[in-house]
Short mmCIF file of C-alpha atoms in Angstrom, two decimals:
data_model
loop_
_atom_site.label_atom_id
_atom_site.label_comp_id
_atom_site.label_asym_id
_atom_site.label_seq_id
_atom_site.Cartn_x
_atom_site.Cartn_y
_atom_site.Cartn_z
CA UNK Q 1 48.26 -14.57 -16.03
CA UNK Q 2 45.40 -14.04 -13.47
CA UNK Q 3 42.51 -17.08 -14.36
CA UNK Q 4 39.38 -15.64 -15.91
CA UNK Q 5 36.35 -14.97 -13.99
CA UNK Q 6 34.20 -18.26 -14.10
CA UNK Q 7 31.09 -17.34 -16.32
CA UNK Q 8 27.93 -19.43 -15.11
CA UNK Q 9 25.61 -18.68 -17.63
CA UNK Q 10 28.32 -19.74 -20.46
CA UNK Q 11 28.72 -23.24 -18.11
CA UNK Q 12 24.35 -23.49 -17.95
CA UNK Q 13 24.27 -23.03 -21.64
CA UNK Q 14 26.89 -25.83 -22.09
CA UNK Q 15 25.46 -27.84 -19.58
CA UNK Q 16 21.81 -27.48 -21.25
CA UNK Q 17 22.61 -27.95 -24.93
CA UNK Q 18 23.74 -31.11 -23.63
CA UNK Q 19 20.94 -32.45 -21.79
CA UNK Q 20 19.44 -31.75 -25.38
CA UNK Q 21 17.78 -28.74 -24.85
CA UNK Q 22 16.65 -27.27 -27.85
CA UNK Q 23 19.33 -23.94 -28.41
CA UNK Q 24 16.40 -21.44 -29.00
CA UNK Q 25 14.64 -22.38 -25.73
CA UNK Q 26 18.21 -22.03 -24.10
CA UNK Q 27 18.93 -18.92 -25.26
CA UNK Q 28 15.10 -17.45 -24.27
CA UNK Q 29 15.70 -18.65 -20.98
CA UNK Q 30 19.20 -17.19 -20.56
CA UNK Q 31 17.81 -14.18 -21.66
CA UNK Q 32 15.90 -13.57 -18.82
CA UNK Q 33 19.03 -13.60 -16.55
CA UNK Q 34 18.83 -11.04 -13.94
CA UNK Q 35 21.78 -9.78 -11.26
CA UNK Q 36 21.62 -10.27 -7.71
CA UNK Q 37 23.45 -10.02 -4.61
CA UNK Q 38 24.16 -12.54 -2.34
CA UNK Q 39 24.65 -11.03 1.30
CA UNK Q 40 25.90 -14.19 3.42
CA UNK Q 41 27.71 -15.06 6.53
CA UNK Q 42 29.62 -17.32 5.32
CA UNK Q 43 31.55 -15.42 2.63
CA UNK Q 44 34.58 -13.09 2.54
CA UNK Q 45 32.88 -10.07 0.93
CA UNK Q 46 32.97 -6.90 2.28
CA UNK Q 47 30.17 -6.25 5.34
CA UNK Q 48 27.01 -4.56 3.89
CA UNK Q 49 24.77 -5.39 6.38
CA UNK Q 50 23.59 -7.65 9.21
CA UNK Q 51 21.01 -10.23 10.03
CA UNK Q 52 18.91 -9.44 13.26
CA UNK Q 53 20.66 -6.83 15.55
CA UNK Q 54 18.94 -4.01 16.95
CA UNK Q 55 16.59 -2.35 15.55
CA UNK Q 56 17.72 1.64 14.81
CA UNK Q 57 14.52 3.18 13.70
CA UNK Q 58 13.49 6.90 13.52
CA UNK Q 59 12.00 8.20 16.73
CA UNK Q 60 8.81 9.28 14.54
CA UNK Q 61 8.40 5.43 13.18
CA UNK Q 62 5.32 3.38 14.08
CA UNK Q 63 6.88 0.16 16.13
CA UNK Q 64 6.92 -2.59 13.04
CA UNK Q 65 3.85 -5.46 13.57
CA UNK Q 66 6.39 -8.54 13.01
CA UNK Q 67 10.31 -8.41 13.75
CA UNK Q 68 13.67 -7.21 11.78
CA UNK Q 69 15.31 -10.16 9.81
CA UNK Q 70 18.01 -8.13 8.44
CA UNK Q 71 19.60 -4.71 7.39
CA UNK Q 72 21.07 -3.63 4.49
CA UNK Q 73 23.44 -0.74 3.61
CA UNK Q 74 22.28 0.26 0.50
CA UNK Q 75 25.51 2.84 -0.15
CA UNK Q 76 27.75 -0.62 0.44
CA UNK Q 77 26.24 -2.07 -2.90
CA UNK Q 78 27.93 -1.73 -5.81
CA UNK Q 79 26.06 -0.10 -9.23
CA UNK Q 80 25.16 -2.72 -11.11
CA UNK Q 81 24.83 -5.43 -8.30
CA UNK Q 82 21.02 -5.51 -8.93
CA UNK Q 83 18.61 -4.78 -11.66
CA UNK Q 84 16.24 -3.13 -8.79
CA UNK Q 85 15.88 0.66 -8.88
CA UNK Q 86 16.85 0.69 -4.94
CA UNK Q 87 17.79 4.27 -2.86
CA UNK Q 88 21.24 4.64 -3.47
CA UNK Q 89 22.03 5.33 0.18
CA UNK Q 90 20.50 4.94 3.11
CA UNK Q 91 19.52 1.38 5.38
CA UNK Q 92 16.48 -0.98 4.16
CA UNK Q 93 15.60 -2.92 6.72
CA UNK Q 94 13.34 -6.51 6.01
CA UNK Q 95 10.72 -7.60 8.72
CA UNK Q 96 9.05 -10.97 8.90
CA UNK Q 97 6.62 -13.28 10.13
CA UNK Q 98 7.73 -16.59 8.93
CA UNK Q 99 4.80 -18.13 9.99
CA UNK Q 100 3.79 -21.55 7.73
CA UNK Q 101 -0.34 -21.19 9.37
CA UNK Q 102 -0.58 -17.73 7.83
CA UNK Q 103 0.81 -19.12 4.29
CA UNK Q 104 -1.58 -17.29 1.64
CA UNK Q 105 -3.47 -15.76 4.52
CA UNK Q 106 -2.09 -12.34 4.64
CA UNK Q 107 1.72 -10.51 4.14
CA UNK Q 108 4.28 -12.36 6.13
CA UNK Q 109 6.70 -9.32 6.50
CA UNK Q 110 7.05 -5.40 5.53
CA UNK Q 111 9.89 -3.33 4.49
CA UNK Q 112 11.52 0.30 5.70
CA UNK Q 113 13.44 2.56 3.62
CA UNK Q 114 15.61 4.72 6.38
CA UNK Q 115 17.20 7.69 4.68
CA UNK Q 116 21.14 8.67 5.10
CA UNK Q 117 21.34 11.06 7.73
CA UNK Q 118 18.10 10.30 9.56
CA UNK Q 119 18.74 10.57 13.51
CA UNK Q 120 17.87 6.72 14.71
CA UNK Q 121 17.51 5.46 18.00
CA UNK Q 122 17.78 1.58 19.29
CA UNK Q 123 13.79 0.48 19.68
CA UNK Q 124 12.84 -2.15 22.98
CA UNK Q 125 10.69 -4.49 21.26
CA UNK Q 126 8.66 -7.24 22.49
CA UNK Q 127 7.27 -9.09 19.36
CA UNK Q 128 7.26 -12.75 21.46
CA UNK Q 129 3.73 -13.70 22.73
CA UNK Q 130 2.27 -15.38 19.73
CA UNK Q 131 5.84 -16.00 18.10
CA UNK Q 132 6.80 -18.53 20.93
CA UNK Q 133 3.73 -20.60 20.42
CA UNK Q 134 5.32 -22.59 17.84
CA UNK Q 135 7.19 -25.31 19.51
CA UNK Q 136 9.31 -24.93 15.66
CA UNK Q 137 10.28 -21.00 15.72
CA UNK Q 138 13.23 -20.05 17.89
CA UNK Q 139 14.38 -16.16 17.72
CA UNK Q 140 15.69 -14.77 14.13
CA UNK Q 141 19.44 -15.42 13.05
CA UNK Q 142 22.13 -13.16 13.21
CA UNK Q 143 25.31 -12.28 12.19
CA UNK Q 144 27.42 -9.97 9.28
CA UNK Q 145 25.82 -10.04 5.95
CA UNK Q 146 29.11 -10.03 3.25
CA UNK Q 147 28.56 -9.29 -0.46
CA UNK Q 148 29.13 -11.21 -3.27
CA UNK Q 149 27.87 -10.77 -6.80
CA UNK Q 150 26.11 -13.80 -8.59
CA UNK Q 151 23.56 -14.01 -11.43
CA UNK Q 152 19.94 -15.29 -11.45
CA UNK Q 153 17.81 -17.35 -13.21
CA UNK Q 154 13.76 -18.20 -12.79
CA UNK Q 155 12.67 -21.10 -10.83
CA UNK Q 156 9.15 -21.05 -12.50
CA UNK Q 157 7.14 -23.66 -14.70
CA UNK Q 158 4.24 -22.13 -15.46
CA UNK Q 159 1.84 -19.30 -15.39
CA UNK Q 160 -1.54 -18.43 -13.38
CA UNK Q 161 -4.40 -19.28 -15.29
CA UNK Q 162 -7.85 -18.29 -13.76
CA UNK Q 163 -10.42 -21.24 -14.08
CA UNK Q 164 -7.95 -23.84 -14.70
CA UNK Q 165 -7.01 -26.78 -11.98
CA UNK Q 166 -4.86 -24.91 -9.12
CA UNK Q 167 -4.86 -21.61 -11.32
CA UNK Q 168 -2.67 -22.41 -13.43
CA UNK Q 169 -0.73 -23.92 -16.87
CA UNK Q 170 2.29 -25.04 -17.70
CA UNK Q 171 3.99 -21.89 -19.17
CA UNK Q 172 3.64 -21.72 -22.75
CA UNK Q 173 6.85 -19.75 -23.81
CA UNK Q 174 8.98 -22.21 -22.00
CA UNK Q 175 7.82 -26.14 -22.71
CA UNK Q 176 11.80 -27.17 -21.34
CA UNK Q 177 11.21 -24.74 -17.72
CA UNK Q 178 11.48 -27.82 -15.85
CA UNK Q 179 14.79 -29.34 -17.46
CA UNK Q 180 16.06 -25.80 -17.54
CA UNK Q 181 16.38 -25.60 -13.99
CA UNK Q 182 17.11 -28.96 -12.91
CA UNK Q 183 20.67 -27.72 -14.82
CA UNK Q 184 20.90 -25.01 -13.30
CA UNK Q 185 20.43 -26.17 -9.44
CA UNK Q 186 22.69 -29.05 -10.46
CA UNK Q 187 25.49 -26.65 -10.73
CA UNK Q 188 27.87 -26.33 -8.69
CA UNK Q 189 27.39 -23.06 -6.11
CA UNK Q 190 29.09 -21.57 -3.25
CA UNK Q 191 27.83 -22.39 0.42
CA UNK Q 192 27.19 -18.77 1.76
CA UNK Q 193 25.78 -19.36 4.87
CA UNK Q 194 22.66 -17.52 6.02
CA UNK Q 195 21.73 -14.55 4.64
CA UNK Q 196 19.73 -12.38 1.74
CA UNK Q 197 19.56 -13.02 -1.93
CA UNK Q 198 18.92 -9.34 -3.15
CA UNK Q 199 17.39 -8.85 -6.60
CA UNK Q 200 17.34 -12.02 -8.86
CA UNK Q 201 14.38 -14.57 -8.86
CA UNK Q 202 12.95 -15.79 -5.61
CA UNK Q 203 12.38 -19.46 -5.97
CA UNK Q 204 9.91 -22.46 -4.17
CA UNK Q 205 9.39 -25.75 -3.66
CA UNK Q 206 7.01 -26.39 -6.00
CA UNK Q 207 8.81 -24.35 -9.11
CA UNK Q 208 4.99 -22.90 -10.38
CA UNK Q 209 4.87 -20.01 -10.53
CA UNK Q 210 6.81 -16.94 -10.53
CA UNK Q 211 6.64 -16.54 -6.67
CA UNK Q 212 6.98 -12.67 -7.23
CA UNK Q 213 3.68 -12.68 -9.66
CA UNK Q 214 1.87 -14.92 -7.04
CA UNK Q 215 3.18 -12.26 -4.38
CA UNK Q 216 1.55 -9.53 -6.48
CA UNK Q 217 -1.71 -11.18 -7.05
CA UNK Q 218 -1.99 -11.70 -3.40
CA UNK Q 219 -1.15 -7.89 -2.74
CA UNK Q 220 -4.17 -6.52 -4.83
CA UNK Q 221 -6.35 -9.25 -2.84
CA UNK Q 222 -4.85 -7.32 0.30
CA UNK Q 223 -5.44 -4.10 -0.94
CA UNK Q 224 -9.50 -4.73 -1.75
CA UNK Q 225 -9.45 -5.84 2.00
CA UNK Q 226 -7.88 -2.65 3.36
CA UNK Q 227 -4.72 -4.25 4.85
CA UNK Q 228 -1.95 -2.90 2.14
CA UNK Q 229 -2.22 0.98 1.08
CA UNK Q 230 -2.90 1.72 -2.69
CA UNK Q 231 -0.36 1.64 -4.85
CA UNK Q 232 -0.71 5.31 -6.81
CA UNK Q 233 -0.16 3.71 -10.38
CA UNK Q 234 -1.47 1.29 -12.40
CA UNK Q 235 -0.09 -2.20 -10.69
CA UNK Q 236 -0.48 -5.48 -12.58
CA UNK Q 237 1.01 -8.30 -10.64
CA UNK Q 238 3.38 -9.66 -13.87
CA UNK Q 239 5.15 -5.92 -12.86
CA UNK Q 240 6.05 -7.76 -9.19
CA UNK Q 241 9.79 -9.15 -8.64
CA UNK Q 242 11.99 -10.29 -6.08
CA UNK Q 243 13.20 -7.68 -3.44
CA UNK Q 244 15.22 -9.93 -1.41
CA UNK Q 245 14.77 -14.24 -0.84
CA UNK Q 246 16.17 -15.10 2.75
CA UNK Q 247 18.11 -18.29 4.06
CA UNK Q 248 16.64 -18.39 7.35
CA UNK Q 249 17.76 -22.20 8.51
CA UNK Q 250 14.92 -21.73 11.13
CA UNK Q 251 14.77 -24.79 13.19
CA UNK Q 252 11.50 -26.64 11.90
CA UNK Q 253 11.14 -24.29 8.90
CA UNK Q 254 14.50 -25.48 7.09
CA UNK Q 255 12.53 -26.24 3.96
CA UNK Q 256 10.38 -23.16 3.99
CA UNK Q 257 11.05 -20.57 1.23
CA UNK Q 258 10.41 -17.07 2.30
CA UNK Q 259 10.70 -13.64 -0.36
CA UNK Q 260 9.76 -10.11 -0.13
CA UNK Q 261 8.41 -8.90 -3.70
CA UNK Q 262 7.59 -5.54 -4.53
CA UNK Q 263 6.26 -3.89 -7.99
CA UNK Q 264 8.93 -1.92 -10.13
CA UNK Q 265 6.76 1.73 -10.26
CA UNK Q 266 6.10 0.97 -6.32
CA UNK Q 267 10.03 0.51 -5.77
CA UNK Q 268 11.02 3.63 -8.36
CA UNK Q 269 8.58 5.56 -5.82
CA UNK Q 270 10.04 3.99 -2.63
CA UNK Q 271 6.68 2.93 -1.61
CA UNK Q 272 8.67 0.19 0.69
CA UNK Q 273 5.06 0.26 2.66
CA UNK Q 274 3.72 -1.65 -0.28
CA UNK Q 275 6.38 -4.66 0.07
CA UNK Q 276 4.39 -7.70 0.07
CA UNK Q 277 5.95 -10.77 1.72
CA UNK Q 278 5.30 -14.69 0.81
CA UNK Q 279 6.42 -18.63 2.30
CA UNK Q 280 5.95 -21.75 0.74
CA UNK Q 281 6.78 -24.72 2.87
CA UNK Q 282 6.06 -28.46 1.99
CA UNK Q 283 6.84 -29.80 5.23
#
């Protein structure tokens, strides 16, 4: 008899009732599981993309203002992976600028949907200058992104909250937030390598707030100051989630949590200029 697939969230409810956890705030939390996609290096999933590599844009594409961190092929992922309305085909490709003096400055990265069957061509690029003055940032990893399927759960303890100390509260719909998440990082989790968490909850240090919300709020700062284009509906940022979290293991910036984010109507409209990347790094 073949063994049954392991079932995390069954093993985090177990583990939480427990710890004591009250079952109703157990079962609230579990309900806001999401899927994801973990694209490592260090797994034996089938290849769906790379980190770094060269970049194959469009001859018609503007040269991107920071430099690729990884590829995906969106036609590799399986329906269902995901709970993001992403192209069904074609390559995304994730730029950043991991840099921690920047951190709620500006957007530390954009985002390029590439259609199937676009004509690309290998693009020289020279994004170095102000990179290497860092004596902590070397050049972006590399290597085969593999797939495997996981679920996700939030890493956030509270809620913005304008006037208050720091902006925010402790979230009122989840009092156990904290003790809900020490369970689930203390489970047990395969080592993937570098790589991409696609879809899911991106997650920082500090476990505040929702660093997809934050993300959002910071985009409709960016787009009174001109420097991210419009988004054509109606965009509050509790509407902003995770596009993809990256493992980096930069040398220096170890510890430092970097996400894309992106609105739901923005991604059902492929408005991938509207991607709004974030850090948080407690050195």
């Amino acid at each position: 008899m073949a063994p049954e697939t392991p079932d995390p969230l069954h093993e985090f409810r177990e583990n939480a009732l427990a710890e004591g956890i009250p079952p109703d705030e157990v079962a609230r939390w579990t309900d806001l599981a999401r899927p994801c996609a973990v694209l490592g290096t260090g797994v034996d999933g089938p290849v769906v993309g790379r980190l770094g590599g060269p970049l194959m844009l469009p001859a018609d594409a503007p040269d991107p203002w920071c430099k690729l961190a990884a590829t995906i092929d969106l036609a590799a992922l399986p329906a269902g992976a995901t709970d993001l309305d992403l192209p069904a085909d074609g390559h995304l490709l994730l730029f950043a600028d991991p840099d921690p003096d920047r951190i709620g400055q500006g957007n530390l990265g954009t985002a390029l949907h590439v259609p199937a069957g676009t004509p690309v061509e290998e693009r020289p690029m020279d994004l170095d200058p102000e990179w290497t003055s860092y004596p902590y940032e070397k050049d972006l990893p590399e290597g085969l992104l593999r797939l495997t399927t996981d679920v996700s759960l939030p890493y956030f303890t509270s809620v913005h909250a304008p006037g208050k100390p720091f902006g925010s509260v402790d979230h009122p719909d989840h009092p156990h937030a904290n003790e809900l998440i020490d369970v689930w990082t203390d489970m047990p989790g395969e080592n993937t390598g570098r790589g991409l968490q696609l879809g899911g909850y991106a997650e920082d240090e500090y476990w505040g707030e929702d660093p997809s919300v934050a993300a959002g709020r910071e985009a409709a700062r960016a787009v009174t100051r001109g420097e991210l284009p419009p988004p054509e509906t109606d965009v509050r940022p509790e509407g902003w989630v995770c596009l993809a979290q990256w493992t980096h293991g930069l040398d220096g910036l170890e510890m430092a949590l970097y996400s894309w984010s992106i609105s739901r109507p923005d991604l059902a409209a492929g408005r991938f200029d509207r991607v709004y990347a974030t850090m948080t790094w407690n050195p």
